[in-house]
PDB file of C-alpha atoms in Angstrom:
ATOM      1  CA  MET A   1      -4.610   9.164 -38.244  1.00  0.00           C
ATOM      2  CA  ARG A   2      -5.114   8.365 -34.972  1.00  0.00           C
ATOM      3  CA  GLN A   3      -8.172  10.125 -34.235  1.00  0.00           C
ATOM      4  CA  PRO A   4      -7.901  11.535 -30.506  1.00  0.00           C
ATOM      5  CA  LEU A   5      -9.680   9.938 -27.284  1.00  0.00           C
ATOM      6  CA  VAL A   6     -10.341  12.353 -23.340  1.00  0.00           C
ATOM      7  CA  ILE A   7     -11.609   9.381 -21.140  1.00  0.00           C
ATOM      8  CA  ALA A   8     -12.296  11.262 -17.615  1.00  0.00           C
ATOM      9  CA  ASN A   9     -11.718   9.202 -14.463  1.00  0.00           C
ATOM     10  CA  TRP A  10     -14.551  10.633 -11.871  1.00  0.00           C
ATOM     11  CA  LYS A  11     -12.302   8.106  -9.056  1.00  0.00           C
ATOM     12  CA  MET A  12     -14.263   7.841  -5.552  1.00  0.00           C
ATOM     13  CA  HIS A  13     -17.240  11.045  -6.750  1.00  0.00           C
ATOM     14  CA  GLY A  14     -20.234  11.451  -8.224  1.00  0.00           C
ATOM     15  CA  LYS A  15     -23.748  11.097  -6.557  1.00  0.00           C
ATOM     16  CA  GLY A  16     -27.259  11.135  -8.658  1.00  0.00           C
ATOM     17  CA  ALA A  17     -28.112  14.276  -9.004  1.00  0.00           C
ATOM     18  CA  PHE A  18     -24.859  15.195  -9.059  1.00  0.00           C
ATOM     19  CA  ASN A  19     -24.219  12.891 -11.901  1.00  0.00           C
ATOM     20  CA  GLN A  20     -27.264  14.074 -14.212  1.00  0.00           C
ATOM     21  CA  ALA A  21     -25.996  16.935 -13.913  1.00  0.00           C
ATOM     22  CA  LEU A  22     -22.553  16.714 -14.630  1.00  0.00           C
ATOM     23  CA  VAL A  23     -23.886  14.589 -18.124  1.00  0.00           C
ATOM     24  CA  GLU A  24     -26.652  16.555 -18.520  1.00  0.00           C
ATOM     25  CA  ALA A  25     -23.880  20.444 -18.297  1.00  0.00           C
ATOM     26  CA  PHE A  26     -20.993  18.443 -19.987  1.00  0.00           C
ATOM     27  CA  LEU A  27     -23.625  17.483 -23.475  1.00  0.00           C
ATOM     28  CA  ALA A  28     -24.774  20.910 -23.244  1.00  0.00           C
ATOM     29  CA  GLU A  29     -21.249  22.417 -23.324  1.00  0.00           C
ATOM     30  CA  LEU A  30     -19.773  20.420 -26.473  1.00  0.00           C
ATOM     31  CA  LYS A  31     -20.579  20.603 -29.788  1.00  0.00           C
ATOM     32  CA  GLU A  32     -18.589  20.308 -32.462  1.00  0.00           C
ATOM     33  CA  TYR A  33     -15.270  18.003 -31.713  1.00  0.00           C
ATOM     34  CA  ARG A  34     -13.199  14.876 -33.293  1.00  0.00           C
ATOM     35  CA  ALA A  35     -12.032  12.912 -29.929  1.00  0.00           C
ATOM     36  CA  GLN A  36     -13.342  10.282 -29.128  1.00  0.00           C
ATOM     37  CA  CYS A  37     -15.066  10.156 -24.864  1.00  0.00           C
ATOM     38  CA  VAL A  38     -14.914   8.973 -22.595  1.00  0.00           C
ATOM     39  CA  LEU A  39     -16.708   8.684 -19.157  1.00  0.00           C
ATOM     40  CA  CYS A  40     -15.507   6.320 -16.593  1.00  0.00           C
ATOM     41  CA  PRO A  41     -17.691   6.974 -13.171  1.00  0.00           C
ATOM     42  CA  PRO A  42     -17.781   4.548 -10.003  1.00  0.00           C
ATOM     43  CA  PHE A  43     -19.210   1.280 -10.503  1.00  0.00           C
ATOM     44  CA  VAL A  44     -22.519   1.991  -8.750  1.00  0.00           C
ATOM     45  CA  TYR A  45     -22.963   4.841 -11.233  1.00  0.00           C
ATOM     46  CA  LEU A  46     -22.283   2.415 -14.761  1.00  0.00           C
ATOM     47  CA  GLY A  47     -26.593   1.696 -15.508  1.00  0.00           C
ATOM     48  CA  GLN A  48     -27.475   5.197 -14.317  1.00  0.00           C
ATOM     49  CA  LEU A  49     -24.608   6.967 -17.002  1.00  0.00           C
ATOM     50  CA  ALA A  50     -25.811   4.611 -19.374  1.00  0.00           C
ATOM     51  CA  GLU A  51     -28.846   5.983 -19.072  1.00  0.00           C
ATOM     52  CA  LEU A  52     -28.085  10.027 -19.269  1.00  0.00           C
ATOM     53  CA  LEU A  53     -25.312   8.982 -22.480  1.00  0.00           C
ATOM     54  CA  GLY A  54     -28.274   7.336 -24.241  1.00  0.00           C
ATOM     55  CA  SER A  55     -27.631   7.983 -27.804  1.00  0.00           C
ATOM     56  CA  SER A  56     -24.731  10.404 -27.628  1.00  0.00           C
ATOM     57  CA  ASP A  57     -21.230   9.745 -29.128  1.00  0.00           C
ATOM     58  CA  VAL A  58     -20.020   9.479 -26.032  1.00  0.00           C
ATOM     59  CA  MET A  59     -19.315   6.480 -24.532  1.00  0.00           C
ATOM     60  CA  LEU A  60     -19.311   4.665 -21.666  1.00  0.00           C
ATOM     61  CA  GLY A  61     -16.354   2.986 -18.908  1.00  0.00           C
ATOM     62  CA  ALA A  62     -15.312   1.526 -16.521  1.00  0.00           C
ATOM     63  CA  GLN A  63     -11.914   2.225 -13.957  1.00  0.00           C
ATOM     64  CA  ASP A  64     -10.682  -1.304 -13.043  1.00  0.00           C
ATOM     65  CA  CYS A  65     -11.963  -4.365 -13.642  1.00  0.00           C
ATOM     66  CA  SER A  66     -10.826  -8.008 -12.046  1.00  0.00           C
ATOM     67  CA  HIS A  67      -8.859 -10.549 -12.767  1.00  0.00           C
ATOM     68  CA  ILE A  68     -11.204 -13.614 -12.205  1.00  0.00           C
ATOM     69  CA  ALA A  69     -14.491 -14.508 -14.879  1.00  0.00           C
ATOM     70  CA  GLU A  70     -16.656 -15.195 -12.000  1.00  0.00           C
ATOM     71  CA  GLY A  71     -16.826 -17.431  -8.538  1.00  0.00           C
ATOM     72  CA  ALA A  72     -16.734 -17.277  -5.510  1.00  0.00           C
ATOM     73  CA  TYR A  73     -15.031 -13.239  -4.769  1.00  0.00           C
ATOM     74  CA  THR A  74     -17.101 -11.024  -3.106  1.00  0.00           C
ATOM     75  CA  GLY A  75     -16.134  -7.262  -3.930  1.00  0.00           C
ATOM     76  CA  GLU A  76     -14.898  -7.731  -7.267  1.00  0.00           C
ATOM     77  CA  VAL A  77     -17.236  -6.898 -10.598  1.00  0.00           C
ATOM     78  CA  SER A  78     -15.730  -8.604 -13.615  1.00  0.00           C
ATOM     79  CA  ALA A  79     -15.097  -7.702 -17.121  1.00  0.00           C
ATOM     80  CA  GLN A  80     -18.437  -8.985 -18.300  1.00  0.00           C
ATOM     81  CA  MET A  81     -20.054  -7.567 -16.159  1.00  0.00           C
ATOM     82  CA  LEU A  82     -19.104  -4.277 -17.273  1.00  0.00           C
ATOM     83  CA  ARG A  83     -19.900  -4.937 -20.372  1.00  0.00           C
ATOM     84  CA  ASP A  84     -23.182  -6.476 -18.926  1.00  0.00           C
ATOM     85  CA  CYS A  85     -24.273  -2.666 -18.361  1.00  0.00           C
ATOM     86  CA  GLY A  86     -23.014  -0.522 -20.763  1.00  0.00           C
ATOM     87  CA  ALA A  87     -19.320  -0.527 -20.589  1.00  0.00           C
ATOM     88  CA  GLN A  88     -17.017  -0.687 -24.229  1.00  0.00           C
ATOM     89  CA  TRP A  89     -13.655   0.795 -21.855  1.00  0.00           C
ATOM     90  CA  VAL A  90     -12.014  -0.146 -18.669  1.00  0.00           C
ATOM     91  CA  ILE A  91      -9.269   1.419 -17.079  1.00  0.00           C
ATOM     92  CA  VAL A  92      -5.852  -1.143 -15.622  1.00  0.00           C
ATOM     93  CA  GLY A  93      -3.139  -0.573 -13.489  1.00  0.00           C
ATOM     94  CA  HIS A  94      -4.141   2.808 -12.810  1.00  0.00           C
ATOM     95  CA  SER A  95      -1.422   4.129 -10.127  1.00  0.00           C
ATOM     96  CA  GLU A  96      -3.520   4.604  -6.887  1.00  0.00           C
ATOM     97  CA  ARG A  97      -4.962   1.041  -7.360  1.00  0.00           C
ATOM     98  CA  ARG A  98      -0.858   0.305  -7.965  1.00  0.00           C
ATOM     99  CA  GLN A  99      -0.527   1.721  -4.839  1.00  0.00           C
ATOM    100  CA  TYR A 100      -3.304   1.189  -2.817  1.00  0.00           C
ATOM    101  CA  HIS A 101      -3.838  -2.600  -3.160  1.00  0.00           C
ATOM    102  CA  GLN A 102      -0.775  -3.847  -4.612  1.00  0.00           C
ATOM    103  CA  GLU A 103      -1.680  -4.195  -7.700  1.00  0.00           C
ATOM    104  CA  SER A 104       1.045  -5.823  -9.715  1.00  0.00           C
ATOM    105  CA  ASP A 105       1.994  -6.032 -12.911  1.00  0.00           C
ATOM    106  CA  ALA A 106       1.211  -9.629 -13.531  1.00  0.00           C
ATOM    107  CA  LEU A 107      -2.425  -8.712 -12.183  1.00  0.00           C
ATOM    108  CA  VAL A 108      -2.908  -5.799 -14.253  1.00  0.00           C
ATOM    109  CA  ALA A 109      -1.580  -8.633 -17.459  1.00  0.00           C
ATOM    110  CA  ALA A 110      -4.448 -10.730 -16.482  1.00  0.00           C
ATOM    111  CA  LYS A 111      -6.831  -7.897 -15.898  1.00  0.00           C
ATOM    112  CA  LEU A 112      -5.852  -6.876 -19.487  1.00  0.00           C
ATOM    113  CA  SER A 113      -6.388  -9.312 -21.204  1.00  0.00           C
ATOM    114  CA  MET A 114      -9.790 -10.232 -19.521  1.00  0.00           C
ATOM    115  CA  ALA A 115     -10.726  -6.890 -20.198  1.00  0.00           C
ATOM    116  CA  GLN A 116     -10.008  -7.748 -24.373  1.00  0.00           C
ATOM    117  CA  HIS A 117     -11.850 -11.345 -23.898  1.00  0.00           C
ATOM    118  CA  ALA A 118     -15.478  -9.691 -22.755  1.00  0.00           C
ATOM    119  CA  GLY A 119     -14.453  -7.212 -25.568  1.00  0.00           C
ATOM    120  CA  LEU A 120     -13.878  -4.824 -23.468  1.00  0.00           C
ATOM    121  CA  THR A 121     -11.387  -1.962 -24.786  1.00  0.00           C
ATOM    122  CA  PRO A 122      -8.751  -1.670 -22.159  1.00  0.00           C
ATOM    123  CA  VAL A 123      -6.593   1.688 -21.408  1.00  0.00           C
ATOM    124  CA  LEU A 124      -3.254   0.989 -19.607  1.00  0.00           C
ATOM    125  CA  CYS A 125      -1.421   3.207 -17.426  1.00  0.00           C
ATOM    126  CA  VAL A 126       2.395   3.083 -16.427  1.00  0.00           C
ATOM    127  CA  GLY A 127       3.854   6.210 -15.255  1.00  0.00           C
ATOM    128  CA  GLU A 128       6.809   6.934 -12.227  1.00  0.00           C
ATOM    129  CA  THR A 129       7.104   8.186  -8.906  1.00  0.00           C
ATOM    130  CA  GLN A 130       9.460  12.200  -8.684  1.00  0.00           C
ATOM    131  CA  GLU A 131      11.940   9.880  -6.668  1.00  0.00           C
ATOM    132  CA  GLN A 132      12.151   7.657  -9.728  1.00  0.00           C
ATOM    133  CA  ARG A 133      12.008  10.315 -11.887  1.00  0.00           C
ATOM    134  CA  GLU A 134      15.093  11.885  -9.901  1.00  0.00           C
ATOM    135  CA  ALA A 135      16.962   9.245  -9.729  1.00  0.00           C
ATOM    136  CA  GLY A 136      16.947   9.066 -13.544  1.00  0.00           C
ATOM    137  CA  GLU A 137      14.541   5.408 -13.407  1.00  0.00           C
ATOM    138  CA  ALA A 138      11.254   6.677 -15.021  1.00  0.00           C
ATOM    139  CA  GLU A 139      12.276   5.511 -18.132  1.00  0.00           C
ATOM    140  CA  SER A 140      12.980   2.108 -16.906  1.00  0.00           C
ATOM    141  CA  VAL A 141      10.195   2.190 -14.401  1.00  0.00           C
ATOM    142  CA  VAL A 142       7.812   2.544 -17.133  1.00  0.00           C
ATOM    143  CA  LYS A 143       9.095   0.405 -19.455  1.00  0.00           C
ATOM    144  CA  ALA A 144       9.165  -2.035 -16.864  1.00  0.00           C
ATOM    145  CA  GLN A 145       5.519  -1.419 -15.752  1.00  0.00           C
ATOM    146  CA  LEU A 146       4.775  -2.407 -20.427  1.00  0.00           C
ATOM    147  CA  LEU A 147       6.220  -5.565 -20.583  1.00  0.00           C
ATOM    148  CA  GLY A 148       5.113  -6.912 -17.639  1.00  0.00           C
ATOM    149  CA  ALA A 149       1.206  -6.183 -18.330  1.00  0.00           C
ATOM    150  CA  LEU A 150       1.899  -6.598 -22.103  1.00  0.00           C
ATOM    151  CA  ASP A 151       4.947  -8.787 -22.895  1.00  0.00           C
ATOM    152  CA  ASP A 152       1.721 -11.623 -23.115  1.00  0.00           C
ATOM    153  CA  LEU A 153      -0.516 -10.496 -25.151  1.00  0.00           C
ATOM    154  CA  PRO A 154      -0.975 -11.715 -28.797  1.00  0.00           C
ATOM    155  CA  ASP A 155      -1.413  -8.270 -30.412  1.00  0.00           C
ATOM    156  CA  LEU A 156      -1.767  -4.447 -29.081  1.00  0.00           C
ATOM    157  CA  GLN A 157      -4.683  -4.243 -31.551  1.00  0.00           C
ATOM    158  CA  GLY A 158      -7.794  -2.349 -29.522  1.00  0.00           C
ATOM    159  CA  LEU A 159      -5.370  -1.080 -27.037  1.00  0.00           C
ATOM    160  CA  ALA A 160      -5.026   2.137 -25.121  1.00  0.00           C
ATOM    161  CA  ILE A 161      -2.062   3.624 -23.425  1.00  0.00           C
ATOM    162  CA  ALA A 162      -1.873   6.540 -20.985  1.00  0.00           C
ATOM    163  CA  TYR A 163       1.777   7.533 -18.911  1.00  0.00           C
ATOM    164  CA  GLU A 164       0.349   9.625 -15.847  1.00  0.00           C
ATOM    165  CA  PRO A 165       3.803  10.463 -13.961  1.00  0.00           C
ATOM    166  CA  VAL A 166       2.297   9.461 -10.646  1.00  0.00           C
ATOM    167  CA  TRP A 167       3.970  12.720  -9.376  1.00  0.00           C
ATOM    168  CA  ALA A 168       1.530  14.856 -11.423  1.00  0.00           C
ATOM    169  CA  ILE A 169      -1.781  12.972 -10.304  1.00  0.00           C
ATOM    170  CA  GLY A 170      -3.758  15.052  -8.457  1.00  0.00           C
ATOM    171  CA  THR A 171      -0.767  17.470  -7.462  1.00  0.00           C
ATOM    172  CA  GLY A 172      -1.660  20.277  -9.520  1.00  0.00           C
ATOM    173  CA  LEU A 173       1.894  19.681 -10.688  1.00  0.00           C
ATOM    174  CA  SER A 174       1.572  19.021 -15.114  1.00  0.00           C
ATOM    175  CA  ALA A 175       5.129  17.636 -17.163  1.00  0.00           C
ATOM    176  CA  SER A 176       5.461  20.017 -19.373  1.00  0.00           C
ATOM    177  CA  PRO A 177       4.431  19.661 -23.090  1.00  0.00           C
ATOM    178  CA  GLU A 178       8.313  18.855 -23.747  1.00  0.00           C
ATOM    179  CA  GLN A 179       8.214  15.322 -20.799  1.00  0.00           C
ATOM    180  CA  ALA A 180       5.486  13.978 -22.014  1.00  0.00           C
ATOM    181  CA  GLN A 181       6.672  14.286 -25.872  1.00  0.00           C
ATOM    182  CA  ALA A 182       9.763  12.234 -24.956  1.00  0.00           C
ATOM    183  CA  MET A 183       8.438   9.406 -22.699  1.00  0.00           C
ATOM    184  CA  HIS A 184       5.372   9.232 -24.516  1.00  0.00           C
ATOM    185  CA  ALA A 185       7.948   8.723 -27.820  1.00  0.00           C
ATOM    186  CA  PHE A 186       9.795   6.187 -25.576  1.00  0.00           C
ATOM    187  CA  ILE A 187       6.611   3.919 -24.917  1.00  0.00           C
ATOM    188  CA  ARG A 188       5.925   3.858 -28.827  1.00  0.00           C
ATOM    189  CA  ASP A 189       9.243   2.709 -29.301  1.00  0.00           C
ATOM    190  CA  VAL A 190       8.915   0.239 -26.583  1.00  0.00           C
ATOM    191  CA  VAL A 191       5.544  -1.004 -28.076  1.00  0.00           C
ATOM    192  CA  THR A 192       7.084  -0.931 -31.556  1.00  0.00           C
ATOM    193  CA  ASP A 193       9.091  -3.199 -30.548  1.00  0.00           C
ATOM    194  CA  LEU A 194       6.139  -5.843 -28.728  1.00  0.00           C
ATOM    195  CA  ASP A 195       3.963  -5.463 -31.577  1.00  0.00           C
ATOM    196  CA  ALA A 196       5.606  -3.330 -34.747  1.00  0.00           C
ATOM    197  CA  THR A 197       1.965  -4.553 -36.328  1.00  0.00           C
ATOM    198  CA  ASN A 198      -0.191  -2.154 -34.542  1.00  0.00           C
ATOM    199  CA  ALA A 199       2.792   0.421 -32.824  1.00  0.00           C
ATOM    200  CA  SER A 200       2.546   3.323 -34.833  1.00  0.00           C
ATOM    201  CA  ALA A 201      -2.107   3.108 -34.609  1.00  0.00           C
ATOM    202  CA  LEU A 202      -2.198   2.581 -30.817  1.00  0.00           C
ATOM    203  CA  ARG A 203      -3.629   5.871 -29.286  1.00  0.00           C
ATOM    204  CA  LEU A 204      -1.103   6.665 -25.800  1.00  0.00           C
ATOM    205  CA  LEU A 205      -2.689   9.758 -23.508  1.00  0.00           C
ATOM    206  CA  TYR A 206      -0.829  11.587 -21.237  1.00  0.00           C
ATOM    207  CA  GLY A 207      -2.753  11.392 -17.517  1.00  0.00           C
ATOM    208  CA  GLY A 208      -2.015  13.969 -14.840  1.00  0.00           C
ATOM    209  CA  SER A 209      -3.499  17.275 -13.588  1.00  0.00           C
ATOM    210  CA  VAL A 210      -4.599  18.188 -17.233  1.00  0.00           C
ATOM    211  CA  LYS A 211      -6.829  20.962 -17.286  1.00  0.00           C
ATOM    212  CA  ALA A 212      -8.303  23.511 -19.818  1.00  0.00           C
ATOM    213  CA  GLY A 213      -5.297  26.010 -20.053  1.00  0.00           C
ATOM    214  CA  ASN A 214      -2.448  22.931 -20.524  1.00  0.00           C
ATOM    215  CA  ALA A 215      -4.618  20.173 -22.998  1.00  0.00           C
ATOM    216  CA  ALA A 216      -3.928  22.598 -26.049  1.00  0.00           C
ATOM    217  CA  GLU A 217      -0.445  22.138 -26.122  1.00  0.00           C
ATOM    218  CA  LEU A 218      -0.189  18.297 -24.709  1.00  0.00           C
ATOM    219  CA  PHE A 219      -2.166  17.412 -27.399  1.00  0.00           C
ATOM    220  CA  ALA A 220       0.000  18.904 -30.394  1.00  0.00           C
ATOM    221  CA  GLN A 221       2.607  16.536 -29.900  1.00  0.00           C
ATOM    222  CA  ALA A 222       3.475  14.381 -32.284  1.00  0.00           C
ATOM    223  CA  ASP A 223       3.304  11.303 -29.861  1.00  0.00           C
ATOM    224  CA  ILE A 224       0.430  12.295 -27.285  1.00  0.00           C
ATOM    225  CA  ASP A 225      -3.147  11.787 -28.671  1.00  0.00           C
ATOM    226  CA  GLY A 226      -5.208  12.345 -25.623  1.00  0.00           C
ATOM    227  CA  ALA A 227      -5.687  12.897 -22.426  1.00  0.00           C
ATOM    228  CA  LEU A 228      -6.629  11.025 -19.313  1.00  0.00           C
ATOM    229  CA  VAL A 229      -8.433  13.440 -17.184  1.00  0.00           C
ATOM    230  CA  GLY A 230      -8.880  13.087 -13.534  1.00  0.00           C
ATOM    231  CA  GLY A 231      -9.920  16.283 -11.661  1.00  0.00           C
ATOM    232  CA  ALA A 232     -11.411  18.775 -14.390  1.00  0.00           C
ATOM    233  CA  SER A 233     -13.956  15.514 -15.939  1.00  0.00           C
ATOM    234  CA  LEU A 234     -15.923  16.965 -12.553  1.00  0.00           C
ATOM    235  CA  ASP A 235     -16.652  20.114 -14.121  1.00  0.00           C
ATOM    236  CA  ALA A 236     -18.473  19.909 -17.574  1.00  0.00           C
ATOM    237  CA  ASP A 237     -17.163  23.665 -18.801  1.00  0.00           C
ATOM    238  CA  ALA A 238     -13.934  22.613 -18.947  1.00  0.00           C
ATOM    239  CA  PHE A 239     -13.553  19.026 -19.444  1.00  0.00           C
ATOM    240  CA  ALA A 240     -15.621  20.164 -22.752  1.00  0.00           C
ATOM    241  CA  ALA A 241     -12.476  22.693 -23.005  1.00  0.00           C
ATOM    242  CA  ILE A 242     -11.086  19.518 -22.882  1.00  0.00           C
ATOM    243  CA  VAL A 243     -12.687  17.500 -25.175  1.00  0.00           C
ATOM    244  CA  SER A 244     -12.936  20.377 -27.769  1.00  0.00           C
ATOM    245  CA  ALA A 245      -8.797  20.954 -27.840  1.00  0.00           C
ATOM    246  CA  ALA A 246      -8.214  17.509 -28.619  1.00  0.00           C
TER     247      ALA A 246
END
């Protein structure tokens, strides 16, 4: 049975005092739970969160990494640097990176490889826009993103995939549990064609306006193994409720 996984993506939010209050409140709220839980703050707060999380079971992740190991690349942060800061996970290919930074599938693939080489567990994000869904292209778009990112990886062990319909990110809209399950099942089928050995164990997450109110119904679906949570992860009570629902 796949262990549930819930990841908090703080995006470009946080300040020292706010971070401390949020993490301490979240850890206090979080009682018995069986899900793995990962917090992904902005790069500059990785050290602070590593200290705040201490010996808890909650893990530390980053929101992105460079496709380059090291060198004269001003502003870049390598996967190995993230590992040195205590991160165990890293998000790659988030729709906001694809949209605002024009990240291609080839670049995402290079980041995946670099993350795995550094010993990080990558979370690959895929998803379609509203226009693509309305045009009946959702599955073809997601399949192209999957193949573009994963085709050259030797195996898919130690990887998670987050389906995040772009039209549901930060909009308050959310795919219905049935819509989300259908796409997750499709993703697992695509992954099975790439790596049948590891596909059944691969954890698939839903991301897109996940809230305490819809988490349990989403997690009840056969191929939804957890969530990539944005806005709700900045509220200790709401995020603890989502983790508990998993």
